[in-house]
């Protein structure tokens, strides 16, 4: 059940990040960006703040914000590598 929730939340987070960065993508792209962005966000949070873990509740606002920030960072890096600009 956690896997299905992670995919759904990853899709929503990826879609929101795509809207913010004006990056068009399909459903699979949104899920990928959201899930990987969540991992990136958790890594950065743990590295820079010393808080390596967040709550396990996928609907916790801090968890969602960290996942969104990670997805935006991931899209910015992708855009930089692809186009030479972050938009």
XYZ file of C-alpha atoms in Angstrom:
87
model
C 0.000 0.000 0.000
C 2.882 2.356 0.757
C 4.232 1.820 -2.760
C 0.949 2.878 -4.350
C 0.726 5.981 -2.135
C 4.346 6.838 -3.004
C 3.562 6.607 -6.728
C 0.446 8.761 -6.414
C 2.165 11.376 -4.268
C 5.203 11.271 -6.571
C 2.948 11.994 -9.531
C 1.312 14.927 -7.773
C 4.620 16.372 -6.566
C 6.186 15.896 -10.014
C 3.196 17.596 -11.659
C 3.417 20.557 -9.252
C 7.166 20.879 -9.825
C 6.583 20.733 -13.581
C 3.984 23.499 -13.326
C 6.356 25.669 -11.283
C 9.288 25.071 -13.652
C 7.072 25.168 -16.769
C 8.277 21.720 -17.800
C 5.770 19.632 -19.752
C 5.857 15.939 -19.073
C 3.641 12.915 -19.096
C 2.353 10.883 -16.201
C 5.416 8.631 -16.019
C 7.755 11.642 -16.154
C 5.839 13.330 -13.312
C 5.952 10.205 -11.149
C 9.674 9.762 -11.819
C 10.501 13.404 -11.066
C 8.348 13.399 -7.926
C 9.776 10.177 -6.500
C 13.406 10.946 -7.319
C 12.897 14.539 -6.188
C 11.682 13.257 -2.849
C 14.886 11.264 -2.444
C 16.972 14.304 -3.463
C 15.091 16.518 -1.009
C 15.531 14.076 1.854
C 19.244 13.743 1.068
C 19.737 17.514 1.002
C 17.722 18.005 4.180
C 19.762 15.362 5.969
C 23.052 16.740 4.668
C 22.524 20.406 5.455
C 20.328 20.309 8.546
C 21.399 17.152 10.313
C 17.800 15.881 10.220
C 18.218 12.750 8.170
C 14.696 11.535 8.663
C 11.261 13.047 8.365
C 8.013 11.603 9.550
C 6.793 8.539 7.729
C 3.424 10.198 7.130
C 3.313 10.974 3.395
C 0.812 13.772 3.997
C 2.968 15.663 6.499
C 3.468 19.241 5.190
C 7.242 19.149 5.811
C 7.563 15.920 3.879
C 5.576 17.326 0.958
C 7.587 20.568 0.902
C 10.896 18.710 0.976
C 9.735 16.436 -1.852
C 8.563 19.446 -3.891
C 11.843 21.281 -3.318
C 13.805 18.194 -4.353
C 11.711 17.795 -7.508
C 12.222 21.464 -8.420
C 15.980 21.111 -7.893
C 15.969 17.968 -10.026
C 14.090 19.731 -12.844
C 16.437 22.723 -12.632
C 19.451 20.435 -13.015
C 17.741 18.621 -15.898
C 16.944 21.904 -17.660
C 20.489 23.156 -17.114
C 21.971 19.994 -18.622
C 19.477 19.862 -21.499
C 19.181 23.496 -22.521
C 21.931 25.355 -20.721
C 19.415 27.385 -18.714
C 17.140 26.762 -15.733
C 14.385 28.901 -17.329
